[in-house]
Amino acid sequence: MPRDARPAAETTIDTGLVEALVARQHPDLAGQPVRHHAGGWDNEVFRLGDRYAVRLPRRRLAAGLVEAELRWLPSLASRLPLPVPAPLRRGDPGAGYPWTWSITAWLPGDLAVHLRPDDQTDAARALGEFVRALAAPAPAQAPPNPFRGVPLADRHARVLAGLAALSEAHDRELATRVWEQALAVPPWEGPSVWLHGDLHPGNVLVCGGRVGAVLDFGDLTAGDPATDLSVAWMLWGPGDRETFRAAAGGCDDATWARARGNALAHAVACLAGSADDPVLGPMSRRTLAAVLTDPA
């Protein structure tokens, strides 16, 4: 993500800091080359040698997200059919850095937003099986999230603001009808299930032409399974969407309609705040087009 598209960092993070933190707290891993790999809204990621990644929050808001990953992701990872960056080591504040951080295994590949899998049907099946394996009933202590896994009605005001910002009147009118249809669907009444919370092509790795891993569990939460099912409109056309739906457990029509609503909500939110971003902008426009042309 371009650095000028992100909220300002609340602390300085560079290779020198990472080297110091690793040397003081995990000396058995010290001495390996450290290089910056990527940065998002909430975290900076550095490679540590060839086998590890170091993930450090860049804002206070994200510090609690790392704590949630440290608590929950290792146990969830053991039952998932795709690799995920489960924390291997915990890092504590130090060397002038104020928050908890983590060390994970390095997962190779390219983001699906840049490199599509060779076989889209196989990819839809693989990611569907991942969603199905993750979406087990979650305990009451699962991390809360005010924006993910919640009823669509809870997102209504933000979606209306995003719809108003759409530049094309035709898209705005059609998207409003799609959103109203999704709102009219009964809300989820089943148990709250585990959710990735931010499942989109920028958090899916492609390796060797296939889906290789799922990244960034900072929004890990529990709630309506329609949240994660919304990735179907971000990656595939109607046929492979149905393959994904079946592999994910074959949800009922109401859940699938809410998933479409969640995809719309994600697209208009990104377009309202990051339309010029070279990654989020095109991804959101593709998602919006897929939602609006869906024959459902």
PDB file of C-alpha atoms in Angstrom:
ATOM      1  CA  MET A   1       0.000   0.000   0.000  1.00  0.00           C
ATOM      2  CA  PRO A   2       1.423   3.439  -0.873  1.00  0.00           C
ATOM      3  CA  ARG A   3       2.662   5.138   2.242  1.00  0.00           C
ATOM      4  CA  ASP A   4       0.839   8.405   1.503  1.00  0.00           C
ATOM      5  CA  ALA A   5      -2.523   6.565   1.459  1.00  0.00           C
ATOM      6  CA  ARG A   6      -2.204   5.384   5.041  1.00  0.00           C
ATOM      7  CA  PRO A   7      -2.994   7.057   8.346  1.00  0.00           C
ATOM      8  CA  ALA A   8       0.082   8.607   9.902  1.00  0.00           C
ATOM      9  CA  ALA A   9       2.229   6.252  11.963  1.00  0.00           C
ATOM     10  CA  GLU A  10       2.283   6.958  15.690  1.00  0.00           C
ATOM     11  CA  THR A  11       5.798   5.630  16.209  1.00  0.00           C
ATOM     12  CA  THR A  12       8.967   5.257  14.137  1.00  0.00           C
ATOM     13  CA  ILE A  13       9.682   1.727  12.907  1.00  0.00           C
ATOM     14  CA  ASP A  14      12.791   0.884  10.889  1.00  0.00           C
ATOM     15  CA  THR A  15      15.239  -1.981  10.419  1.00  0.00           C
ATOM     16  CA  GLY A  16      17.413  -0.732  13.261  1.00  0.00           C
ATOM     17  CA  LEU A  17      14.508  -0.944  15.689  1.00  0.00           C
ATOM     18  CA  VAL A  18      13.587  -4.462  14.533  1.00  0.00           C
ATOM     19  CA  GLU A  19      17.199  -5.619  14.864  1.00  0.00           C
ATOM     20  CA  ALA A  20      17.360  -4.223  18.403  1.00  0.00           C
ATOM     21  CA  LEU A  21      14.063  -5.781  19.495  1.00  0.00           C
ATOM     22  CA  VAL A  22      14.982  -9.200  18.120  1.00  0.00           C
ATOM     23  CA  ALA A  23      18.479  -9.097  19.612  1.00  0.00           C
ATOM     24  CA  ARG A  24      17.206  -8.197  23.089  1.00  0.00           C
ATOM     25  CA  GLN A  25      14.167 -10.455  23.265  1.00  0.00           C
ATOM     26  CA  HIS A  26      14.941 -13.334  20.884  1.00  0.00           C
ATOM     27  CA  PRO A  27      18.738 -13.493  20.733  1.00  0.00           C
ATOM     28  CA  ASP A  28      18.718 -16.938  19.086  1.00  0.00           C
ATOM     29  CA  LEU A  29      17.220 -15.268  15.985  1.00  0.00           C
ATOM     30  CA  ALA A  30      19.565 -12.234  16.020  1.00  0.00           C
ATOM     31  CA  GLY A  31      22.159 -11.597  13.340  1.00  0.00           C
ATOM     32  CA  GLN A  32      19.901 -12.510  10.421  1.00  0.00           C
ATOM     33  CA  PRO A  33      19.312  -9.835   7.774  1.00  0.00           C
ATOM     34  CA  VAL A  34      16.280  -7.625   8.404  1.00  0.00           C
ATOM     35  CA  ARG A  35      14.552  -5.870   5.514  1.00  0.00           C
ATOM     36  CA  HIS A  36      11.256  -4.058   5.198  1.00  0.00           C
ATOM     37  CA  HIS A  37       8.667  -6.032   3.256  1.00  0.00           C
ATOM     38  CA  ALA A  38       5.309  -4.260   3.397  1.00  0.00           C
ATOM     39  CA  GLY A  39       3.209  -1.803   5.334  1.00  0.00           C
ATOM     40  CA  GLY A  40      -0.527  -1.393   5.737  1.00  0.00           C
ATOM     41  CA  TRP A  41      -2.847   0.879   7.668  1.00  0.00           C
ATOM     42  CA  ASP A  42      -2.054  -0.830  10.951  1.00  0.00           C
ATOM     43  CA  ASN A  43       1.241  -2.713  10.749  1.00  0.00           C
ATOM     44  CA  GLU A  44       4.720  -2.803   9.263  1.00  0.00           C
ATOM     45  CA  VAL A  45       6.102  -6.188   8.198  1.00  0.00           C
ATOM     46  CA  PHE A  46       9.814  -7.003   7.981  1.00  0.00           C
ATOM     47  CA  ARG A  47      11.535 -10.134   6.758  1.00  0.00           C
ATOM     48  CA  LEU A  48      13.884 -11.711   9.260  1.00  0.00           C
ATOM     49  CA  GLY A  49      16.278 -13.955   7.403  1.00  0.00           C
ATOM     50  CA  ASP A  50      14.645 -16.442   5.055  1.00  0.00           C
ATOM     51  CA  ARG A  51      12.268 -18.135   7.490  1.00  0.00           C
ATOM     52  CA  TYR A  52      10.585 -15.441   9.557  1.00  0.00           C
ATOM     53  CA  ALA A  53       8.523 -12.256   9.407  1.00  0.00           C
ATOM     54  CA  VAL A  54       8.255  -9.575  12.092  1.00  0.00           C
ATOM     55  CA  ARG A  55       4.943  -7.745  12.424  1.00  0.00           C
ATOM     56  CA  LEU A  56       4.787  -4.486  14.366  1.00  0.00           C
ATOM     57  CA  PRO A  57       1.776  -2.197  14.913  1.00  0.00           C
ATOM     58  CA  ARG A  58       2.321   1.342  13.666  1.00  0.00           C
ATOM     59  CA  ARG A  59      -0.722   2.767  15.494  1.00  0.00           C
ATOM     60  CA  ARG A  60      -2.043   2.297  19.024  1.00  0.00           C
ATOM     61  CA  LEU A  61      -5.348   1.102  17.565  1.00  0.00           C
ATOM     62  CA  ALA A  62      -3.590  -1.921  16.048  1.00  0.00           C
ATOM     63  CA  ALA A  63      -1.806  -2.983  19.217  1.00  0.00           C
ATOM     64  CA  GLY A  64      -4.879  -4.799  20.482  1.00  0.00           C
ATOM     65  CA  LEU A  65      -5.230  -6.570  17.141  1.00  0.00           C
ATOM     66  CA  VAL A  66      -1.798  -8.164  17.557  1.00  0.00           C
ATOM     67  CA  GLU A  67      -2.762  -9.254  21.064  1.00  0.00           C
ATOM     68  CA  ALA A  68      -5.827 -10.998  19.612  1.00  0.00           C
ATOM     69  CA  GLU A  69      -3.715 -12.770  16.996  1.00  0.00           C
ATOM     70  CA  LEU A  70      -1.282 -13.939  19.670  1.00  0.00           C
ATOM     71  CA  ARG A  71      -4.114 -15.332  21.772  1.00  0.00           C
ATOM     72  CA  TRP A  72      -6.298 -17.000  19.173  1.00  0.00           C
ATOM     73  CA  LEU A  73      -4.527 -17.613  15.865  1.00  0.00           C
ATOM     74  CA  PRO A  74      -2.129 -20.429  16.897  1.00  0.00           C
ATOM     75  CA  SER A  75      -5.005 -22.693  17.970  1.00  0.00           C
ATOM     76  CA  LEU A  76      -7.155 -21.777  14.963  1.00  0.00           C
ATOM     77  CA  ALA A  77      -4.276 -22.405  12.552  1.00  0.00           C
ATOM     78  CA  SER A  78      -4.026 -26.047  13.543  1.00  0.00           C
ATOM     79  CA  ARG A  79      -7.377 -26.857  11.884  1.00  0.00           C
ATOM     80  CA  LEU A  80      -7.136 -24.683   8.773  1.00  0.00           C
ATOM     81  CA  PRO A  81      -6.370 -26.203   5.338  1.00  0.00           C
ATOM     82  CA  LEU A  82      -4.166 -23.270   4.232  1.00  0.00           C
ATOM     83  CA  PRO A  83      -1.111 -21.756   5.934  1.00  0.00           C
ATOM     84  CA  VAL A  84      -1.674 -18.600   7.974  1.00  0.00           C
ATOM     85  CA  PRO A  85       0.846 -16.333   9.744  1.00  0.00           C
ATOM     86  CA  ALA A  86       0.224 -17.694  13.237  1.00  0.00           C
ATOM     87  CA  PRO A  87       2.582 -16.026  15.740  1.00  0.00           C
ATOM     88  CA  LEU A  88       5.570 -18.162  16.734  1.00  0.00           C
ATOM     89  CA  ARG A  89       7.090 -15.686  19.161  1.00  0.00           C
ATOM     90  CA  ARG A  90       5.755 -12.814  21.230  1.00  0.00           C
ATOM     91  CA  GLY A  91       7.524  -9.469  21.328  1.00  0.00           C
ATOM     92  CA  ASP A  92       7.085  -6.979  24.154  1.00  0.00           C
ATOM     93  CA  PRO A  93       7.604  -3.197  24.255  1.00  0.00           C
ATOM     94  CA  GLY A  94      11.250  -2.184  24.310  1.00  0.00           C
ATOM     95  CA  ALA A  95      14.021  -0.157  22.661  1.00  0.00           C
ATOM     96  CA  GLY A  96      11.673   2.823  22.622  1.00  0.00           C
ATOM     97  CA  TYR A  97       8.887   0.867  20.894  1.00  0.00           C
ATOM     98  CA  PRO A  98       5.622   0.993  22.906  1.00  0.00           C
ATOM     99  CA  TRP A  99       3.519  -2.034  21.894  1.00  0.00           C
ATOM    100  CA  THR A 100       3.361  -5.798  21.604  1.00  0.00           C
ATOM    101  CA  TRP A 101       4.669  -7.280  18.344  1.00  0.00           C
ATOM    102  CA  SER A 102       5.100 -10.773  16.921  1.00  0.00           C
ATOM    103  CA  ILE A 103       7.313 -13.080  14.885  1.00  0.00           C
ATOM    104  CA  THR A 104       5.662 -15.451  12.406  1.00  0.00           C
ATOM    105  CA  ALA A 105       6.812 -17.890   9.761  1.00  0.00           C
ATOM    106  CA  TRP A 106       7.581 -16.314   6.392  1.00  0.00           C
ATOM    107  CA  LEU A 107       4.937 -17.313   3.822  1.00  0.00           C
ATOM    108  CA  PRO A 108       6.090 -17.067   0.182  1.00  0.00           C
ATOM    109  CA  GLY A 109       3.971 -15.952  -2.748  1.00  0.00           C
ATOM    110  CA  ASP A 110       2.339 -12.969  -4.431  1.00  0.00           C
ATOM    111  CA  LEU A 111      -0.880 -11.277  -3.409  1.00  0.00           C
ATOM    112  CA  ALA A 112      -3.956 -12.376  -5.353  1.00  0.00           C
ATOM    113  CA  VAL A 113      -4.688  -8.730  -6.056  1.00  0.00           C
ATOM    114  CA  HIS A 114      -1.553  -8.760  -8.252  1.00  0.00           C
ATOM    115  CA  LEU A 115      -1.362 -12.383  -9.433  1.00  0.00           C
ATOM    116  CA  ARG A 116      -4.419 -14.511 -10.153  1.00  0.00           C
ATOM    117  CA  PRO A 117      -4.256 -18.265  -9.551  1.00  0.00           C
ATOM    118  CA  ASP A 118      -3.855 -20.381 -12.667  1.00  0.00           C
ATOM    119  CA  ASP A 119      -7.085 -22.327 -12.127  1.00  0.00           C
ATOM    120  CA  GLN A 120      -9.877 -20.121 -10.801  1.00  0.00           C
ATOM    121  CA  THR A 121     -12.202 -23.024 -10.032  1.00  0.00           C
ATOM    122  CA  ASP A 122      -9.502 -24.719  -7.975  1.00  0.00           C
ATOM    123  CA  ALA A 123      -8.839 -21.412  -6.191  1.00  0.00           C
ATOM    124  CA  ALA A 124     -12.536 -20.939  -5.425  1.00  0.00           C
ATOM    125  CA  ARG A 125     -12.711 -24.441  -3.981  1.00  0.00           C
ATOM    126  CA  ALA A 126      -9.547 -23.981  -1.898  1.00  0.00           C
ATOM    127  CA  LEU A 127     -10.635 -20.664  -0.393  1.00  0.00           C
ATOM    128  CA  GLY A 128     -14.150 -21.986   0.202  1.00  0.00           C
ATOM    129  CA  GLU A 129     -12.746 -24.938   2.148  1.00  0.00           C
ATOM    130  CA  PHE A 130     -10.667 -22.502   4.183  1.00  0.00           C
ATOM    131  CA  VAL A 131     -13.710 -20.381   5.053  1.00  0.00           C
ATOM    132  CA  ARG A 132     -15.687 -23.481   6.000  1.00  0.00           C
ATOM    133  CA  ALA A 133     -12.914 -24.764   8.280  1.00  0.00           C
ATOM    134  CA  LEU A 134     -12.532 -21.398  10.000  1.00  0.00           C
ATOM    135  CA  ALA A 135     -16.249 -20.742  10.500  1.00  0.00           C
ATOM    136  CA  ALA A 136     -16.791 -22.890  13.598  1.00  0.00           C
ATOM    137  CA  PRO A 137     -18.830 -21.503  16.500  1.00  0.00           C
ATOM    138  CA  ALA A 138     -16.656 -19.053  18.430  1.00  0.00           C
ATOM    139  CA  PRO A 139     -16.474 -18.553  22.192  1.00  0.00           C
ATOM    140  CA  ALA A 140     -17.966 -15.507  23.851  1.00  0.00           C
ATOM    141  CA  GLN A 141     -14.417 -14.227  24.435  1.00  0.00           C
ATOM    142  CA  ALA A 142     -13.708 -13.912  20.679  1.00  0.00           C
ATOM    143  CA  PRO A 143     -12.419 -10.444  19.742  1.00  0.00           C
ATOM    144  CA  PRO A 144     -15.266  -7.968  19.122  1.00  0.00           C
ATOM    145  CA  ASN A 145     -15.309  -5.842  15.972  1.00  0.00           C
ATOM    146  CA  PRO A 146     -17.826  -3.027  15.362  1.00  0.00           C
ATOM    147  CA  PHE A 147     -17.604  -3.315  11.563  1.00  0.00           C
ATOM    148  CA  ARG A 148     -17.070  -7.009  10.727  1.00  0.00           C
ATOM    149  CA  GLY A 149     -19.510  -9.823  11.369  1.00  0.00           C
ATOM    150  CA  VAL A 150     -22.243  -7.394  12.403  1.00  0.00           C
ATOM    151  CA  PRO A 151     -25.773  -7.037  10.967  1.00  0.00           C
ATOM    152  CA  LEU A 152     -25.882  -5.063   7.739  1.00  0.00           C
ATOM    153  CA  ALA A 153     -28.128  -2.529   9.451  1.00  0.00           C
ATOM    154  CA  ASP A 154     -25.189  -1.594  11.682  1.00  0.00           C
ATOM    155  CA  ARG A 155     -23.266  -0.523   8.573  1.00  0.00           C
ATOM    156  CA  HIS A 156     -26.127   1.394   6.983  1.00  0.00           C
ATOM    157  CA  ALA A 157     -24.974   4.952   7.698  1.00  0.00           C
ATOM    158  CA  ARG A 158     -21.440   4.304   6.446  1.00  0.00           C
ATOM    159  CA  VAL A 159     -22.693   2.559   3.320  1.00  0.00           C
ATOM    160  CA  LEU A 160     -25.076   5.417   2.514  1.00  0.00           C
ATOM    161  CA  ALA A 161     -22.153   7.832   2.766  1.00  0.00           C
ATOM    162  CA  GLY A 162     -20.140   5.639   0.424  1.00  0.00           C
ATOM    163  CA  LEU A 163     -22.999   5.325  -2.046  1.00  0.00           C
ATOM    164  CA  ALA A 164     -23.406   9.101  -2.126  1.00  0.00           C
ATOM    165  CA  ALA A 165     -19.749   9.405  -3.091  1.00  0.00           C
ATOM    166  CA  LEU A 166     -20.030   7.161  -6.170  1.00  0.00           C
ATOM    167  CA  SER A 167     -19.290   9.239  -9.240  1.00  0.00           C
ATOM    168  CA  GLU A 168     -21.601   7.471 -11.695  1.00  0.00           C
ATOM    169  CA  ALA A 169     -25.301   8.128 -11.145  1.00  0.00           C
ATOM    170  CA  HIS A 170     -26.305   4.803 -12.720  1.00  0.00           C
ATOM    171  CA  ASP A 171     -23.992   2.853 -10.408  1.00  0.00           C
ATOM    172  CA  ARG A 172     -25.225   4.852  -7.426  1.00  0.00           C
ATOM    173  CA  GLU A 173     -28.881   4.075  -8.165  1.00  0.00           C
ATOM    174  CA  LEU A 174     -28.291   0.398  -8.879  1.00  0.00           C
ATOM    175  CA  ALA A 175     -26.004  -0.026  -5.859  1.00  0.00           C
ATOM    176  CA  THR A 176     -28.627   1.599  -3.638  1.00  0.00           C
ATOM    177  CA  ARG A 177     -31.220  -0.932  -4.819  1.00  0.00           C
ATOM    178  CA  VAL A 178     -28.821  -3.819  -4.214  1.00  0.00           C
ATOM    179  CA  TRP A 179     -28.085  -2.504  -0.718  1.00  0.00           C
ATOM    180  CA  GLU A 180     -31.784  -2.127   0.087  1.00  0.00           C
ATOM    181  CA  GLN A 181     -32.395  -5.706  -1.072  1.00  0.00           C
ATOM    182  CA  ALA A 182     -29.616  -6.948   1.196  1.00  0.00           C
ATOM    183  CA  LEU A 183     -30.996  -4.993   4.153  1.00  0.00           C
ATOM    184  CA  ALA A 184     -34.401  -6.615   3.643  1.00  0.00           C
ATOM    185  CA  VAL A 185     -32.954 -10.105   4.155  1.00  0.00           C
ATOM    186  CA  PRO A 186     -33.382 -11.573   7.668  1.00  0.00           C
ATOM    187  CA  PRO A 187     -30.254 -11.107   9.795  1.00  0.00           C
ATOM    188  CA  TRP A 188     -28.084 -14.004  10.921  1.00  0.00           C
ATOM    189  CA  GLU A 189     -29.690 -15.841  13.842  1.00  0.00           C
ATOM    190  CA  GLY A 190     -27.230 -18.701  14.162  1.00  0.00           C
ATOM    191  CA  PRO A 191     -24.220 -18.885  16.471  1.00  0.00           C
ATOM    192  CA  SER A 192     -21.403 -16.384  16.032  1.00  0.00           C
ATOM    193  CA  VAL A 193     -18.719 -18.132  13.981  1.00  0.00           C
ATOM    194  CA  TRP A 194     -15.031 -17.378  13.637  1.00  0.00           C
ATOM    195  CA  LEU A 195     -14.278 -14.886  10.859  1.00  0.00           C
ATOM    196  CA  HIS A 196     -11.114 -13.660   9.231  1.00  0.00           C
ATOM    197  CA  GLY A 197     -12.897 -10.323   9.050  1.00  0.00           C
ATOM    198  CA  ASP A 198     -10.931  -8.810   6.165  1.00  0.00           C
ATOM    199  CA  LEU A 199     -10.843 -11.529   3.531  1.00  0.00           C
ATOM    200  CA  HIS A 200     -10.038  -9.931   0.175  1.00  0.00           C
ATOM    201  CA  PRO A 201      -7.491 -10.422  -2.656  1.00  0.00           C
ATOM    202  CA  GLY A 202      -4.921  -8.269  -0.853  1.00  0.00           C
ATOM    203  CA  ASN A 203      -4.850 -10.800   1.989  1.00  0.00           C
ATOM    204  CA  VAL A 204      -4.640 -13.983  -0.105  1.00  0.00           C
ATOM    205  CA  LEU A 205      -1.275 -15.306  -1.267  1.00  0.00           C
ATOM    206  CA  VAL A 206      -0.788 -17.147  -4.566  1.00  0.00           C
ATOM    207  CA  CYS A 207       2.179 -19.497  -4.725  1.00  0.00           C
ATOM    208  CA  GLY A 208       2.985 -21.864  -7.595  1.00  0.00           C
ATOM    209  CA  GLY A 209      -0.192 -20.798  -9.377  1.00  0.00           C
ATOM    210  CA  ARG A 210      -2.460 -21.856  -6.499  1.00  0.00           C
ATOM    211  CA  VAL A 211      -3.902 -20.282  -3.369  1.00  0.00           C
ATOM    212  CA  GLY A 212      -0.988 -20.635  -0.965  1.00  0.00           C
ATOM    213  CA  ALA A 213      -1.917 -18.834   2.263  1.00  0.00           C
ATOM    214  CA  VAL A 214      -4.264 -16.340   3.907  1.00  0.00           C
ATOM    215  CA  LEU A 215      -2.693 -13.318   5.603  1.00  0.00           C
ATOM    216  CA  ASP A 216      -3.503 -10.536   8.069  1.00  0.00           C
ATOM    217  CA  PHE A 217      -5.852 -11.674  10.819  1.00  0.00           C
ATOM    218  CA  GLY A 218      -5.861  -8.265  12.458  1.00  0.00           C
ATOM    219  CA  ASP A 219      -9.665  -8.096  12.092  1.00  0.00           C
ATOM    220  CA  LEU A 220     -10.191 -11.606  13.488  1.00  0.00           C
ATOM    221  CA  THR A 221     -13.630 -11.681  15.085  1.00  0.00           C
ATOM    222  CA  ALA A 222     -16.869 -13.664  15.262  1.00  0.00           C
ATOM    223  CA  GLY A 223     -20.350 -13.112  13.899  1.00  0.00           C
ATOM    224  CA  ASP A 224     -22.318 -13.519  10.672  1.00  0.00           C
ATOM    225  CA  PRO A 225     -20.554 -15.909   8.225  1.00  0.00           C
ATOM    226  CA  ALA A 226     -21.687 -13.652   5.355  1.00  0.00           C
ATOM    227  CA  THR A 227     -18.750 -11.367   6.164  1.00  0.00           C
ATOM    228  CA  ASP A 228     -16.090 -13.761   4.881  1.00  0.00           C
ATOM    229  CA  LEU A 229     -18.297 -15.136   2.102  1.00  0.00           C
ATOM    230  CA  SER A 230     -18.252 -11.662   0.525  1.00  0.00           C
ATOM    231  CA  VAL A 231     -14.814 -12.427  -0.961  1.00  0.00           C
ATOM    232  CA  ALA A 232     -16.653 -14.349  -3.701  1.00  0.00           C
ATOM    233  CA  TRP A 233     -17.517 -11.067  -5.498  1.00  0.00           C
ATOM    234  CA  MET A 234     -13.963  -9.802  -5.109  1.00  0.00           C
ATOM    235  CA  LEU A 235     -12.339 -12.691  -6.961  1.00  0.00           C
ATOM    236  CA  TRP A 236     -14.669 -14.623  -9.272  1.00  0.00           C
ATOM    237  CA  GLY A 237     -17.463 -14.605 -11.796  1.00  0.00           C
ATOM    238  CA  PRO A 238     -20.839 -16.314 -11.210  1.00  0.00           C
ATOM    239  CA  GLY A 239     -19.717 -19.888 -11.957  1.00  0.00           C
ATOM    240  CA  ASP A 240     -16.720 -19.937  -9.650  1.00  0.00           C
ATOM    241  CA  ARG A 241     -18.686 -18.033  -7.029  1.00  0.00           C
ATOM    242  CA  GLU A 242     -21.014 -21.015  -6.854  1.00  0.00           C
ATOM    243  CA  THR A 243     -18.016 -23.354  -6.551  1.00  0.00           C
ATOM    244  CA  PHE A 244     -16.773 -21.239  -3.640  1.00  0.00           C
ATOM    245  CA  ARG A 245     -20.239 -21.193  -2.054  1.00  0.00           C
ATOM    246  CA  ALA A 246     -20.513 -24.985  -2.180  1.00  0.00           C
ATOM    247  CA  ALA A 247     -16.993 -25.512  -0.825  1.00  0.00           C
ATOM    248  CA  ALA A 248     -17.689 -23.050   1.989  1.00  0.00           C
ATOM    249  CA  GLY A 249     -20.611 -25.168   3.163  1.00  0.00           C
ATOM    250  CA  GLY A 250     -23.443 -24.288   0.819  1.00  0.00           C
ATOM    251  CA  CYS A 251     -25.033 -21.443   2.776  1.00  0.00           C
ATOM    252  CA  ASP A 252     -28.709 -20.567   2.499  1.00  0.00           C
ATOM    253  CA  ASP A 253     -29.945 -17.862   0.134  1.00  0.00           C
ATOM    254  CA  ALA A 254     -30.368 -15.283   2.898  1.00  0.00           C
ATOM    255  CA  THR A 255     -26.720 -15.638   3.981  1.00  0.00           C
ATOM    256  CA  TRP A 256     -25.573 -15.430   0.367  1.00  0.00           C
ATOM    257  CA  ALA A 257     -27.614 -12.241  -0.125  1.00  0.00           C
ATOM    258  CA  ARG A 258     -26.027 -10.723   2.986  1.00  0.00           C
ATOM    259  CA  ALA A 259     -22.620 -11.741   1.643  1.00  0.00           C
ATOM    260  CA  ARG A 260     -23.348  -9.772  -1.522  1.00  0.00           C
ATOM    261  CA  GLY A 261     -24.358  -6.829   0.663  1.00  0.00           C
ATOM    262  CA  ASN A 262     -21.099  -7.082   2.581  1.00  0.00           C
ATOM    263  CA  ALA A 263     -19.140  -7.101  -0.681  1.00  0.00           C
ATOM    264  CA  LEU A 264     -20.960  -3.943  -1.740  1.00  0.00           C
ATOM    265  CA  ALA A 265     -20.290  -2.312   1.635  1.00  0.00           C
ATOM    266  CA  HIS A 266     -16.575  -3.120   1.382  1.00  0.00           C
ATOM    267  CA  ALA A 267     -16.331  -1.776  -2.167  1.00  0.00           C
ATOM    268  CA  VAL A 268     -18.074   1.545  -1.538  1.00  0.00           C
ATOM    269  CA  ALA A 269     -16.139   2.108   1.693  1.00  0.00           C
ATOM    270  CA  CYS A 270     -12.826   1.646  -0.120  1.00  0.00           C
ATOM    271  CA  LEU A 271     -13.907   3.815  -3.032  1.00  0.00           C
ATOM    272  CA  ALA A 272     -14.977   6.566  -0.654  1.00  0.00           C
ATOM    273  CA  GLY A 273     -11.652   6.597   1.175  1.00  0.00           C
ATOM    274  CA  SER A 274      -9.081   5.074  -1.194  1.00  0.00           C
ATOM    275  CA  ALA A 275     -10.364   5.440  -4.759  1.00  0.00           C
ATOM    276  CA  ASP A 276      -6.953   6.690  -5.947  1.00  0.00           C
ATOM    277  CA  ASP A 277      -5.018   3.907  -4.245  1.00  0.00           C
ATOM    278  CA  PRO A 278      -3.403   1.801  -7.030  1.00  0.00           C
ATOM    279  CA  VAL A 279      -4.358  -1.453  -5.269  1.00  0.00           C
ATOM    280  CA  LEU A 280      -7.565  -0.764  -3.345  1.00  0.00           C
ATOM    281  CA  GLY A 281      -9.082   1.440  -6.058  1.00  0.00           C
ATOM    282  CA  PRO A 282      -9.073  -1.092  -8.922  1.00  0.00           C
ATOM    283  CA  MET A 283      -9.967  -3.968  -6.580  1.00  0.00           C
ATOM    284  CA  SER A 284     -12.979  -2.060  -5.260  1.00  0.00           C
ATOM    285  CA  ARG A 285     -14.156  -1.043  -8.724  1.00  0.00           C
ATOM    286  CA  ARG A 286     -13.982  -4.676  -9.869  1.00  0.00           C
ATOM    287  CA  THR A 287     -15.896  -5.778  -6.788  1.00  0.00           C
ATOM    288  CA  LEU A 288     -18.571  -3.145  -7.309  1.00  0.00           C
ATOM    289  CA  ALA A 289     -18.983  -4.190 -10.958  1.00  0.00           C
ATOM    290  CA  ALA A 290     -19.297  -7.852  -9.939  1.00  0.00           C
ATOM    291  CA  VAL A 291     -21.949  -7.024  -7.333  1.00  0.00           C
ATOM    292  CA  LEU A 292     -23.967  -4.837  -9.695  1.00  0.00           C
ATOM    293  CA  THR A 293     -23.898  -7.343 -12.587  1.00  0.00           C
ATOM    294  CA  ASP A 294     -24.660 -10.380 -10.441  1.00  0.00           C
ATOM    295  CA  PRO A 295     -27.792 -12.014 -11.881  1.00  0.00           C
ATOM    296  CA  ALA A 296     -29.003 -12.918  -8.368  1.00  0.00           C
TER     297      ALA A 296
END
